Amino acid sequence: MSLDAVLDIVAAFCLISGALLSLAAGVALVRFPDLLTRMHAAAKPQVLGLLLVLVGAGLRLRTGVDVTTLVLVGIFQLATAPVAAHMVGRAGYPQDDIRGDLLLTDELAAHLDRVAGEREDAARA
Amino acid sequence: MKPDPMTPAEPTEPPNPPLSRTARRRNRIVAMTFLVIVWVLLWGTFSWANVISGLVVAAILLAVFPLPPVTFAGRVHPWGALRFLLRFLRDLVVASVQIAWLALRPRHIPRSAIIAVKLRVNSDLNLTLTAEALSLVPGSLILEADRNTGTLFIHVINVDSLAEVEKFRHEVLALEARIIAAIGSPEELRQVRAGSTPPPPVDLEGATT
Protein backbone atom coordinates (compact mmCIF):
# COMPACT_ATOMS: atom_id res chain seq x y z
CA MET A 1 0.00 0.00 0.00
CA SER A 2 1.40 3.39 -0.93
CA LEU A 3 1.87 6.22 1.54
CA ASP A 4 -0.85 8.23 -0.16
CA ALA A 5 -3.37 5.46 0.40
CA VAL A 6 -2.46 5.17 4.09
CA LEU A 7 -2.79 8.94 4.55
CA ASP A 8 -6.15 8.89 2.79
CA ILE A 9 -7.43 6.16 5.10
CA VAL A 10 -6.26 8.04 8.20
CA ALA A 11 -7.84 11.23 6.83
CA ALA A 12 -11.12 9.41 6.21
CA PHE A 13 -11.08 8.04 9.75
CA CYS A 14 -10.44 11.53 11.19
CA LEU A 15 -13.14 13.17 9.07
CA ILE A 16 -15.79 10.57 9.93
CA SER A 17 -15.07 10.47 13.66
CA GLY A 18 -14.95 14.27 13.76
CA ALA A 19 -18.30 14.48 12.02
CA LEU A 20 -19.78 11.90 14.43
CA LEU A 21 -18.53 13.86 17.45
CA SER A 22 -20.06 17.04 16.06
CA LEU A 23 -23.32 15.15 15.56
CA ALA A 24 -23.18 13.99 19.18
CA ALA A 25 -22.62 17.60 20.26
CA GLY A 26 -25.70 18.60 18.29
CA VAL A 27 -27.77 15.85 19.91
CA ALA A 28 -26.49 16.95 23.31
CA LEU A 29 -27.61 20.52 22.63
CA VAL A 30 -31.14 19.27 22.11
CA ARG A 31 -31.27 16.69 24.88
CA PHE A 32 -29.43 18.28 27.81
CA PRO A 33 -31.65 19.82 30.48
CA ASP A 34 -30.29 23.34 30.91
CA LEU A 35 -28.01 26.05 29.65
CA LEU A 36 -24.86 25.05 31.52
CA THR A 37 -24.96 21.38 30.59
CA ARG A 38 -25.49 22.44 26.98
CA MET A 39 -22.39 24.59 27.14
CA HIS A 40 -20.44 21.43 28.03
CA ALA A 41 -21.58 20.00 24.70
CA ALA A 42 -20.51 23.14 22.86
CA ALA A 43 -17.10 23.15 24.54
CA LYS A 44 -15.84 19.56 24.32
CA PRO A 45 -17.10 17.16 21.63
CA GLN A 46 -17.50 20.11 19.30
CA VAL A 47 -13.88 21.22 19.75
CA LEU A 48 -12.44 17.73 19.34
CA GLY A 49 -14.75 17.10 16.40
CA LEU A 50 -13.51 20.23 14.68
CA LEU A 51 -9.87 19.34 15.43
CA LEU A 52 -10.34 15.89 13.90
CA VAL A 53 -11.98 17.36 10.80
CA LEU A 54 -9.06 19.81 10.51
CA VAL A 55 -6.53 16.97 10.79
CA GLY A 56 -8.45 14.99 8.18
CA ALA A 57 -8.62 17.95 5.83
CA GLY A 58 -4.92 18.65 6.36
CA LEU A 59 -3.99 15.06 5.52
CA ARG A 60 -6.01 15.20 2.33
CA LEU A 61 -4.82 18.63 1.17
CA ARG A 62 -1.10 18.25 1.98
CA THR A 63 -0.15 21.73 0.84
CA GLY A 64 1.69 24.14 3.09
CA VAL A 65 -0.58 27.14 2.55
CA ASP A 66 -3.73 25.23 3.52
CA VAL A 67 -2.18 23.40 6.46
CA THR A 68 -1.00 26.62 8.14
CA THR A 69 -4.53 28.03 7.96
CA LEU A 70 -5.91 24.81 9.47
CA VAL A 71 -3.37 25.04 12.30
CA LEU A 72 -4.51 28.60 13.05
CA VAL A 73 -8.18 27.56 13.04
CA GLY A 74 -7.38 24.80 15.54
CA ILE A 75 -5.36 27.05 17.86
CA PHE A 76 -7.99 29.76 17.95
CA GLN A 77 -10.75 27.22 18.50
CA LEU A 78 -8.89 25.81 21.52
CA ALA A 79 -8.26 29.29 22.89
CA THR A 80 -11.71 30.79 22.36
CA ALA A 81 -14.19 27.94 22.97
CA PRO A 82 -13.72 28.00 26.78
CA VAL A 83 -14.00 31.80 26.82
CA ALA A 84 -17.24 31.70 24.86
CA ALA A 85 -18.62 29.01 27.17
CA HIS A 86 -17.60 31.10 30.18
CA MET A 87 -19.31 34.24 28.85
CA VAL A 88 -22.55 32.43 28.01
CA GLY A 89 -22.56 30.60 31.33
CA ARG A 90 -21.90 33.76 33.31
CA ALA A 91 -24.57 35.72 31.44
CA GLY A 92 -27.15 33.00 32.02
CA TYR A 93 -26.16 32.02 35.53
CA PRO A 94 -28.61 33.61 37.95
CA GLN A 95 -31.63 33.20 35.66
CA ASP A 96 -34.21 30.46 35.36
CA ASP A 97 -32.42 28.90 32.40
CA ILE A 98 -30.43 26.92 34.93
CA ARG A 99 -32.16 24.02 36.57
CA GLY A 100 -31.43 24.51 40.25
CA ASP A 101 -33.10 21.21 41.08
CA LEU A 102 -30.43 19.30 39.17
CA LEU A 103 -27.59 20.96 41.06
CA LEU A 104 -26.07 19.03 43.94
CA THR A 105 -24.40 22.11 45.38
CA ASP A 106 -24.03 25.73 44.34
CA GLU A 107 -21.06 27.53 45.84
CA LEU A 108 -21.28 30.46 43.44
CA ALA A 109 -24.63 31.56 44.89
CA ALA A 110 -23.09 31.77 48.36
CA HIS A 111 -20.19 33.75 46.94
CA LEU A 112 -22.47 36.22 45.14
CA ASP A 113 -24.56 36.64 48.30
CA ARG A 114 -21.42 37.46 50.26
CA VAL A 115 -20.24 39.99 47.67
CA ALA A 116 -23.66 41.66 47.71
CA GLY A 117 -23.57 41.72 51.52
CA GLU A 118 -20.14 43.36 51.53
CA ARG A 119 -21.35 45.99 49.08
CA GLU A 120 -24.31 46.78 51.35
CA ASP A 121 -22.03 47.10 54.35
CA ALA A 122 -19.73 49.42 52.43
CA ALA A 123 -22.68 51.54 51.33
CA ARG A 124 -23.93 51.77 54.90
CA ALA A 125 -20.55 52.74 56.38
CA MET B 1 -0.59 58.62 62.13
CA LYS B 2 -2.59 55.81 63.60
CA PRO B 3 -4.37 53.67 61.04
CA ASP B 4 -8.08 54.09 60.95
CA PRO B 5 -9.58 50.87 62.34
CA MET B 6 -12.59 51.24 60.08
CA THR B 7 -10.71 51.02 56.81
CA PRO B 8 -9.83 47.50 55.85
CA ALA B 9 -6.12 46.75 55.76
CA GLU B 10 -4.43 46.85 52.41
CA PRO B 11 -3.81 43.36 51.11
CA THR B 12 -0.23 42.52 51.92
CA GLU B 13 0.37 40.82 48.63
CA PRO B 14 -1.36 42.36 45.62
CA PRO B 15 -2.23 39.71 43.05
CA ASN B 16 -0.56 41.70 40.28
CA PRO B 17 2.52 43.58 41.40
CA PRO B 18 3.81 46.14 38.91
CA LEU B 19 6.25 44.70 36.43
CA SER B 20 9.90 45.51 36.21
CA ARG B 21 11.35 47.04 33.06
CA THR B 22 12.94 43.81 31.87
CA ALA B 23 9.71 41.84 32.45
CA ARG B 24 7.76 44.37 30.42
CA ARG B 25 10.27 44.19 27.60
CA ARG B 26 10.21 40.39 27.67
CA ASN B 27 6.39 40.39 27.53
CA ARG B 28 6.50 42.67 24.51
CA ILE B 29 9.01 40.43 22.75
CA VAL B 30 6.90 37.32 23.45
CA ALA B 31 3.72 39.02 22.20
CA MET B 32 5.53 40.29 19.13
CA THR B 33 6.91 36.84 18.31
CA PHE B 34 3.50 35.21 18.53
CA LEU B 35 1.84 37.90 16.43
CA VAL B 36 4.48 37.47 13.74
CA ILE B 37 4.02 33.67 13.82
CA VAL B 38 0.24 34.08 13.38
CA TRP B 39 0.86 36.53 10.51
CA VAL B 40 3.22 34.16 8.71
CA LEU B 41 0.82 31.22 9.25
CA LEU B 42 -2.01 33.30 7.77
CA TRP B 43 0.04 33.94 4.65
CA GLY B 44 1.03 30.31 4.58
CA THR B 45 4.53 30.81 3.21
CA PHE B 46 7.70 31.81 5.00
CA SER B 47 9.43 34.70 3.30
CA TRP B 48 11.32 37.71 4.58
CA ALA B 49 8.66 40.02 3.15
CA ASN B 50 6.08 38.21 5.31
CA VAL B 51 8.24 38.38 8.44
CA ILE B 52 9.02 42.07 8.02
CA SER B 53 5.43 43.08 7.25
CA GLY B 54 4.39 40.93 10.23
CA LEU B 55 6.80 42.82 12.48
CA VAL B 56 5.34 46.13 11.33
CA VAL B 57 1.76 44.95 11.92
CA ALA B 58 2.69 43.53 15.35
CA ALA B 59 4.40 46.78 16.38
CA ILE B 60 1.35 48.83 15.36
CA LEU B 61 -1.03 46.41 17.12
CA LEU B 62 0.95 46.47 20.36
CA ALA B 63 1.16 50.27 20.26
CA VAL B 64 -2.57 50.69 19.62
CA PHE B 65 -3.82 47.87 21.87
CA PRO B 66 -1.28 47.49 24.68
CA LEU B 67 -1.61 44.20 26.52
CA PRO B 68 -2.39 44.11 30.23
CA PRO B 69 0.65 43.21 32.31
CA VAL B 70 1.14 39.46 32.71
CA THR B 71 3.38 38.24 35.48
CA PHE B 72 5.33 35.27 34.31
CA ALA B 73 7.91 34.49 36.93
CA GLY B 74 8.73 30.98 35.89
CA ARG B 75 10.17 29.37 32.85
CA VAL B 76 8.97 26.63 30.53
CA HIS B 77 9.92 23.17 31.74
CA PRO B 78 9.95 20.98 28.61
CA TRP B 79 9.28 17.75 30.47
CA GLY B 80 6.43 19.21 32.51
CA ALA B 81 4.97 20.89 29.43
CA LEU B 82 5.06 17.65 27.47
CA ARG B 83 3.36 15.77 30.30
CA PHE B 84 0.70 18.44 30.57
CA LEU B 85 0.10 18.37 26.82
CA LEU B 86 -0.23 14.59 26.58
CA ARG B 87 -2.55 14.44 29.56
CA PHE B 88 -4.57 17.35 28.13
CA LEU B 89 -5.06 15.59 24.78
CA ARG B 90 -6.11 12.40 26.55
CA ASP B 91 -8.53 14.37 28.74
CA LEU B 92 -10.01 16.12 25.70
CA VAL B 93 -10.78 12.78 24.06
CA VAL B 94 -12.22 11.33 27.27
CA ALA B 95 -14.33 14.46 27.80
CA SER B 96 -15.74 14.39 24.29
CA VAL B 97 -16.62 10.70 24.47
CA GLN B 98 -18.21 11.22 27.88
CA ILE B 99 -20.42 14.08 26.70
CA ALA B 100 -21.30 12.21 23.52
CA TRP B 101 -22.32 9.18 25.58
CA LEU B 102 -24.34 11.34 27.98
CA ALA B 103 -26.12 12.89 25.01
CA LEU B 104 -27.03 9.57 23.40
CA ARG B 105 -27.83 7.68 26.58
CA PRO B 106 -31.57 7.13 26.77
CA ARG B 107 -33.67 8.21 29.75
CA HIS B 108 -30.89 9.84 31.71
CA ILE B 109 -30.76 13.42 32.95
CA PRO B 110 -27.25 14.27 34.11
CA ARG B 111 -26.97 15.96 37.47
CA SER B 112 -24.41 18.65 38.08
CA ALA B 113 -22.90 20.90 40.71
CA ILE B 114 -21.27 24.31 40.96
CA ILE B 115 -18.13 24.30 43.08
CA ALA B 116 -15.62 26.92 44.15
CA VAL B 117 -11.96 25.94 44.05
CA LYS B 118 -9.31 28.25 45.43
CA LEU B 119 -6.11 27.83 43.47
CA ARG B 120 -2.84 27.69 45.33
CA VAL B 121 -0.99 30.02 42.97
CA ASN B 122 -2.87 33.25 42.45
CA SER B 123 -1.53 34.77 39.26
CA ASP B 124 -3.47 35.91 36.22
CA LEU B 125 -1.58 33.53 33.98
CA ASN B 126 -2.23 30.48 36.14
CA LEU B 127 -5.89 31.45 36.61
CA THR B 128 -6.38 31.86 32.87
CA LEU B 129 -4.59 28.70 31.81
CA THR B 130 -6.31 26.58 34.45
CA ALA B 131 -9.71 27.96 33.50
CA GLU B 132 -9.10 27.35 29.79
CA ALA B 133 -7.83 23.83 30.32
CA LEU B 134 -10.65 23.02 32.75
CA SER B 135 -13.28 23.82 30.16
CA LEU B 136 -11.85 21.20 27.83
CA VAL B 137 -11.22 18.32 30.27
CA PRO B 138 -13.93 15.89 31.41
CA GLY B 139 -16.80 17.16 33.44
CA SER B 140 -15.92 20.77 34.09
CA LEU B 141 -16.79 24.15 32.67
CA ILE B 142 -15.55 27.47 33.95
CA LEU B 143 -18.39 29.67 35.17
CA GLU B 144 -16.74 32.54 36.99
CA ALA B 145 -13.32 33.55 38.24
CA ASP B 146 -12.55 35.72 41.24
CA ARG B 147 -9.23 37.35 40.53
CA ASN B 148 -8.71 38.82 44.01
CA THR B 149 -8.73 35.50 45.82
CA GLY B 150 -7.73 33.33 42.88
CA THR B 151 -10.91 31.30 43.06
CA LEU B 152 -12.50 29.51 40.13
CA PHE B 153 -16.20 28.69 40.07
CA ILE B 154 -16.70 25.53 38.10
CA HIS B 155 -19.76 23.80 36.75
CA VAL B 156 -19.34 20.04 37.05
CA ILE B 157 -21.49 17.75 34.92
CA ASN B 158 -22.41 14.14 35.59
CA VAL B 159 -21.83 13.87 39.33
CA ASP B 160 -24.16 11.79 41.44
CA SER B 161 -23.00 12.42 44.97
CA LEU B 162 -21.19 14.96 47.10
CA ALA B 163 -18.30 12.49 47.42
CA GLU B 164 -17.80 12.69 43.67
CA VAL B 165 -17.87 16.46 43.91
CA GLU B 166 -15.06 16.34 46.46
CA LYS B 167 -13.10 14.01 44.22
CA PHE B 168 -13.49 16.50 41.44
CA ARG B 169 -12.10 19.28 43.61
CA HIS B 170 -8.89 17.27 43.90
CA GLU B 171 -8.75 16.79 40.14
CA VAL B 172 -8.92 20.55 39.61
CA LEU B 173 -5.98 21.05 41.96
CA ALA B 174 -4.09 18.25 40.21
CA LEU B 175 -4.61 20.04 36.90
CA GLU B 176 -3.29 23.24 38.44
CA ALA B 177 -0.24 21.35 39.71
CA ARG B 178 0.43 20.03 36.18
CA ILE B 179 0.26 23.54 34.74
CA ILE B 180 2.60 24.89 37.39
CA ALA B 181 4.95 21.96 36.76
CA ALA B 182 4.99 23.02 33.11
CA ILE B 183 5.52 26.77 33.43
CA GLY B 184 5.89 27.63 37.12
CA SER B 185 8.72 29.35 38.93
CA PRO B 186 10.51 27.59 41.83
CA GLU B 187 8.50 29.76 44.24
CA GLU B 188 5.20 28.68 42.68
CA LEU B 189 6.28 25.04 42.66
CA ARG B 190 7.01 25.35 46.36
CA GLN B 191 3.55 26.88 46.96
CA VAL B 192 1.89 23.98 45.17
CA ARG B 193 3.86 21.39 47.12
CA ALA B 194 3.20 23.13 50.43
CA GLY B 195 -0.51 23.15 49.68
CA SER B 196 -0.65 19.58 48.44
CA THR B 197 -3.24 18.92 51.10
CA PRO B 198 -5.89 21.06 49.42
CA PRO B 199 -7.19 23.98 51.42
CA PRO B 200 -10.86 24.04 52.40
CA PRO B 201 -12.91 25.17 49.39
CA VAL B 202 -13.66 28.78 50.26
CA ASP B 203 -14.41 30.04 53.72
CA LEU B 204 -18.03 31.00 53.76
CA GLU B 205 -18.07 32.20 57.34
CA GLY B 206 -18.69 35.75 56.26
CA ALA B 207 -21.57 34.70 54.07
CA THR B 208 -24.73 36.63 54.76
CA THR B 209 -27.51 34.17 55.08
Coordinates of C-alpha atoms in Angstrom, one line a residue:
Chain A
M1 CA 0.0 0.0 0.0
S2 CA 1.4 3.4 -0.9
L3 CA 1.9 6.2 1.5
D4 CA -0.8 8.2 -0.2
A5 CA -3.4 5.5 0.4
V6 CA -2.5 5.2 4.1
L7 CA -2.8 8.9 4.6
D8 CA -6.1 8.9 2.8
I9 CA -7.4 6.2 5.1
V10 CA -6.3 8.0 8.2
A11 CA -7.8 11.2 6.8
A12 CA -11.1 9.4 6.2
F13 CA -11.1 8.0 9.8
C14 CA -10.4 11.5 11.2
L15 CA -13.1 13.2 9.1
I16 CA -15.8 10.6 9.9
S17 CA -15.1 10.5 13.7
G18 CA -14.9 14.3 13.8
A19 CA -18.3 14.5 12.0
L20 CA -19.8 11.9 14.4
L21 CA -18.5 13.9 17.5
S22 CA -20.1 17.0 16.1
L23 CA -23.3 15.1 15.6
A24 CA -23.2 14.0 19.2
A25 CA -22.6 17.6 20.3
G26 CA -25.7 18.6 18.3
V27 CA -27.8 15.9 19.9
A28 CA -26.5 17.0 23.3
L29 CA -27.6 20.5 22.6
V30 CA -31.1 19.3 22.1
R31 CA -31.3 16.7 24.9
F32 CA -29.4 18.3 27.8
P33 CA -31.7 19.8 30.5
D34 CA -30.3 23.3 30.9
L35 CA -28.0 26.1 29.6
L36 CA -24.9 25.1 31.5
T37 CA -25.0 21.4 30.6
R38 CA -25.5 22.4 27.0
M39 CA -22.4 24.6 27.1
H40 CA -20.4 21.4 28.0
A41 CA -21.6 20.0 24.7
A42 CA -20.5 23.1 22.9
A43 CA -17.1 23.2 24.5
K44 CA -15.8 19.6 24.3
P45 CA -17.1 17.2 21.6
Q46 CA -17.5 20.1 19.3
V47 CA -13.9 21.2 19.7
L48 CA -12.4 17.7 19.3
G49 CA -14.8 17.1 16.4
L50 CA -13.5 20.2 14.7
L51 CA -9.9 19.3 15.4
L52 CA -10.3 15.9 13.9
V53 CA -12.0 17.4 10.8
L54 CA -9.1 19.8 10.5
V55 CA -6.5 17.0 10.8
G56 CA -8.4 15.0 8.2
A57 CA -8.6 17.9 5.8
G58 CA -4.9 18.7 6.4
L59 CA -4.0 15.1 5.5
R60 CA -6.0 15.2 2.3
L61 CA -4.8 18.6 1.2
R62 CA -1.1 18.2 2.0
T63 CA -0.2 21.7 0.8
G64 CA 1.7 24.1 3.1
V65 CA -0.6 27.1 2.6
D66 CA -3.7 25.2 3.5
V67 CA -2.2 23.4 6.5
T68 CA -1.0 26.6 8.1
T69 CA -4.5 28.0 8.0
L70 CA -5.9 24.8 9.5
V71 CA -3.4 25.0 12.3
L72 CA -4.5 28.6 13.0
V73 CA -8.2 27.6 13.0
G74 CA -7.4 24.8 15.5
I75 CA -5.4 27.1 17.9
F76 CA -8.0 29.8 17.9
Q77 CA -10.7 27.2 18.5
L78 CA -8.9 25.8 21.5
A79 CA -8.3 29.3 22.9
T80 CA -11.7 30.8 22.4
A81 CA -14.2 27.9 23.0
P82 CA -13.7 28.0 26.8
V83 CA -14.0 31.8 26.8
A84 CA -17.2 31.7 24.9
A85 CA -18.6 29.0 27.2
H86 CA -17.6 31.1 30.2
M87 CA -19.3 34.2 28.9
V88 CA -22.5 32.4 28.0
G89 CA -22.6 30.6 31.3
R90 CA -21.9 33.8 33.3
A91 CA -24.6 35.7 31.4
G92 CA -27.1 33.0 32.0
Y93 CA -26.2 32.0 35.5
P94 CA -28.6 33.6 38.0
Q95 CA -31.6 33.2 35.7
D96 CA -34.2 30.5 35.4
D97 CA -32.4 28.9 32.4
I98 CA -30.4 26.9 34.9
R99 CA -32.2 24.0 36.6
G100 CA -31.4 24.5 40.2
D101 CA -33.1 21.2 41.1
L102 CA -30.4 19.3 39.2
L103 CA -27.6 21.0 41.1
L104 CA -26.1 19.0 43.9
T105 CA -24.4 22.1 45.4
D106 CA -24.0 25.7 44.3
E107 CA -21.1 27.5 45.8
L108 CA -21.3 30.5 43.4
A109 CA -24.6 31.6 44.9
A110 CA -23.1 31.8 48.4
H111 CA -20.2 33.8 46.9
L112 CA -22.5 36.2 45.1
D113 CA -24.6 36.6 48.3
R114 CA -21.4 37.5 50.3
V115 CA -20.2 40.0 47.7
A116 CA -23.7 41.7 47.7
G117 CA -23.6 41.7 51.5
E118 CA -20.1 43.4 51.5
R119 CA -21.4 46.0 49.1
E120 CA -24.3 46.8 51.3
D121 CA -22.0 47.1 54.4
A122 CA -19.7 49.4 52.4
A123 CA -22.7 51.5 51.3
R124 CA -23.9 51.8 54.9
A125 CA -20.5 52.7 56.4
Chain B
M1 CA -0.6 58.6 62.1
K2 CA -2.6 55.8 63.6
P3 CA -4.4 53.7 61.0
D4 CA -8.1 54.1 61.0
P5 CA -9.6 50.9 62.3
M6 CA -12.6 51.2 60.1
T7 CA -10.7 51.0 56.8
P8 CA -9.8 47.5 55.8
A9 CA -6.1 46.8 55.8
E10 CA -4.4 46.9 52.4
P11 CA -3.8 43.4 51.1
T12 CA -0.2 42.5 51.9
E13 CA 0.4 40.8 48.6
P14 CA -1.4 42.4 45.6
P15 CA -2.2 39.7 43.0
N16 CA -0.6 41.7 40.3
P17 CA 2.5 43.6 41.4
P18 CA 3.8 46.1 38.9
L19 CA 6.3 44.7 36.4
S20 CA 9.9 45.5 36.2
R21 CA 11.3 47.0 33.1
T22 CA 12.9 43.8 31.9
A23 CA 9.7 41.8 32.5
R24 CA 7.8 44.4 30.4
R25 CA 10.3 44.2 27.6
R26 CA 10.2 40.4 27.7
N27 CA 6.4 40.4 27.5
R28 CA 6.5 42.7 24.5
I29 CA 9.0 40.4 22.8
V30 CA 6.9 37.3 23.4
A31 CA 3.7 39.0 22.2
M32 CA 5.5 40.3 19.1
T33 CA 6.9 36.8 18.3
F34 CA 3.5 35.2 18.5
L35 CA 1.8 37.9 16.4
V36 CA 4.5 37.5 13.7
I37 CA 4.0 33.7 13.8
V38 CA 0.2 34.1 13.4
W39 CA 0.9 36.5 10.5
V40 CA 3.2 34.2 8.7
L41 CA 0.8 31.2 9.2
L42 CA -2.0 33.3 7.8
W43 CA 0.0 33.9 4.6
G44 CA 1.0 30.3 4.6
T45 CA 4.5 30.8 3.2
F46 CA 7.7 31.8 5.0
S47 CA 9.4 34.7 3.3
W48 CA 11.3 37.7 4.6
A49 CA 8.7 40.0 3.2
N50 CA 6.1 38.2 5.3
V51 CA 8.2 38.4 8.4
I52 CA 9.0 42.1 8.0
S53 CA 5.4 43.1 7.2
G54 CA 4.4 40.9 10.2
L55 CA 6.8 42.8 12.5
V56 CA 5.3 46.1 11.3
V57 CA 1.8 45.0 11.9
A58 CA 2.7 43.5 15.3
A59 CA 4.4 46.8 16.4
I60 CA 1.4 48.8 15.4
L61 CA -1.0 46.4 17.1
L62 CA 1.0 46.5 20.4
A63 CA 1.2 50.3 20.3
V64 CA -2.6 50.7 19.6
F65 CA -3.8 47.9 21.9
P66 CA -1.3 47.5 24.7
L67 CA -1.6 44.2 26.5
P68 CA -2.4 44.1 30.2
P69 CA 0.7 43.2 32.3
V70 CA 1.1 39.5 32.7
T71 CA 3.4 38.2 35.5
F72 CA 5.3 35.3 34.3
A73 CA 7.9 34.5 36.9
G74 CA 8.7 31.0 35.9
R75 CA 10.2 29.4 32.8
V76 CA 9.0 26.6 30.5
H77 CA 9.9 23.2 31.7
P78 CA 10.0 21.0 28.6
W79 CA 9.3 17.7 30.5
G80 CA 6.4 19.2 32.5
A81 CA 5.0 20.9 29.4
L82 CA 5.1 17.6 27.5
R83 CA 3.4 15.8 30.3
F84 CA 0.7 18.4 30.6
L85 CA 0.1 18.4 26.8
L86 CA -0.2 14.6 26.6
R87 CA -2.6 14.4 29.6
F88 CA -4.6 17.4 28.1
L89 CA -5.1 15.6 24.8
R90 CA -6.1 12.4 26.6
D91 CA -8.5 14.4 28.7
L92 CA -10.0 16.1 25.7
V93 CA -10.8 12.8 24.1
V94 CA -12.2 11.3 27.3
A95 CA -14.3 14.5 27.8
S96 CA -15.7 14.4 24.3
V97 CA -16.6 10.7 24.5
Q98 CA -18.2 11.2 27.9
I99 CA -20.4 14.1 26.7
A100 CA -21.3 12.2 23.5
W101 CA -22.3 9.2 25.6
L102 CA -24.3 11.3 28.0
A103 CA -26.1 12.9 25.0
L104 CA -27.0 9.6 23.4
R105 CA -27.8 7.7 26.6
P106 CA -31.6 7.1 26.8
R107 CA -33.7 8.2 29.8
H108 CA -30.9 9.8 31.7
I109 CA -30.8 13.4 32.9
P110 CA -27.2 14.3 34.1
R111 CA -27.0 16.0 37.5
S112 CA -24.4 18.6 38.1
A113 CA -22.9 20.9 40.7
I114 CA -21.3 24.3 41.0
I115 CA -18.1 24.3 43.1
A116 CA -15.6 26.9 44.1
V117 CA -12.0 25.9 44.1
K118 CA -9.3 28.2 45.4
L119 CA -6.1 27.8 43.5
R120 CA -2.8 27.7 45.3
V121 CA -1.0 30.0 43.0
N122 CA -2.9 33.3 42.4
S123 CA -1.5 34.8 39.3
D124 CA -3.5 35.9 36.2
L125 CA -1.6 33.5 34.0
N126 CA -2.2 30.5 36.1
L127 CA -5.9 31.5 36.6
T128 CA -6.4 31.9 32.9
L129 CA -4.6 28.7 31.8
T130 CA -6.3 26.6 34.4
A131 CA -9.7 28.0 33.5
E132 CA -9.1 27.4 29.8
A133 CA -7.8 23.8 30.3
L134 CA -10.6 23.0 32.8
S135 CA -13.3 23.8 30.2
L136 CA -11.8 21.2 27.8
V137 CA -11.2 18.3 30.3
P138 CA -13.9 15.9 31.4
G139 CA -16.8 17.2 33.4
S140 CA -15.9 20.8 34.1
L141 CA -16.8 24.1 32.7
I142 CA -15.6 27.5 34.0
L143 CA -18.4 29.7 35.2
E144 CA -16.7 32.5 37.0
A145 CA -13.3 33.5 38.2
D146 CA -12.6 35.7 41.2
R147 CA -9.2 37.4 40.5
N148 CA -8.7 38.8 44.0
T149 CA -8.7 35.5 45.8
G150 CA -7.7 33.3 42.9
T151 CA -10.9 31.3 43.1
L152 CA -12.5 29.5 40.1
F153 CA -16.2 28.7 40.1
I154 CA -16.7 25.5 38.1
H155 CA -19.8 23.8 36.8
V156 CA -19.3 20.0 37.0
I157 CA -21.5 17.8 34.9
N158 CA -22.4 14.1 35.6
V159 CA -21.8 13.9 39.3
D160 CA -24.2 11.8 41.4
S161 CA -23.0 12.4 45.0
L162 CA -21.2 15.0 47.1
A163 CA -18.3 12.5 47.4
E164 CA -17.8 12.7 43.7
V165 CA -17.9 16.5 43.9
E166 CA -15.1 16.3 46.5
K167 CA -13.1 14.0 44.2
F168 CA -13.5 16.5 41.4
R169 CA -12.1 19.3 43.6
H170 CA -8.9 17.3 43.9
E171 CA -8.7 16.8 40.1
V172 CA -8.9 20.6 39.6
L173 CA -6.0 21.1 42.0
A174 CA -4.1 18.2 40.2
L175 CA -4.6 20.0 36.9
E176 CA -3.3 23.2 38.4
A177 CA -0.2 21.3 39.7
R178 CA 0.4 20.0 36.2
I179 CA 0.3 23.5 34.7
I180 CA 2.6 24.9 37.4
A181 CA 4.9 22.0 36.8
A182 CA 5.0 23.0 33.1
I183 CA 5.5 26.8 33.4
G184 CA 5.9 27.6 37.1
S185 CA 8.7 29.4 38.9
P186 CA 10.5 27.6 41.8
E187 CA 8.5 29.8 44.2
E188 CA 5.2 28.7 42.7
L189 CA 6.3 25.0 42.7
R190 CA 7.0 25.4 46.4
Q191 CA 3.6 26.9 47.0
V192 CA 1.9 24.0 45.2
R193 CA 3.9 21.4 47.1
A194 CA 3.2 23.1 50.4
G195 CA -0.5 23.1 49.7
S196 CA -0.7 19.6 48.4
T197 CA -3.2 18.9 51.1
P198 CA -5.9 21.1 49.4
P199 CA -7.2 24.0 51.4
P200 CA -10.9 24.0 52.4
P201 CA -12.9 25.2 49.4
V202 CA -13.7 28.8 50.3
D203 CA -14.4 30.0 53.7
L204 CA -18.0 31.0 53.8
E205 CA -18.1 32.2 57.3
G206 CA -18.7 35.7 56.3
A207 CA -21.6 34.7 54.1
T208 CA -24.7 36.6 54.8
T209 CA -27.5 34.2 55.1

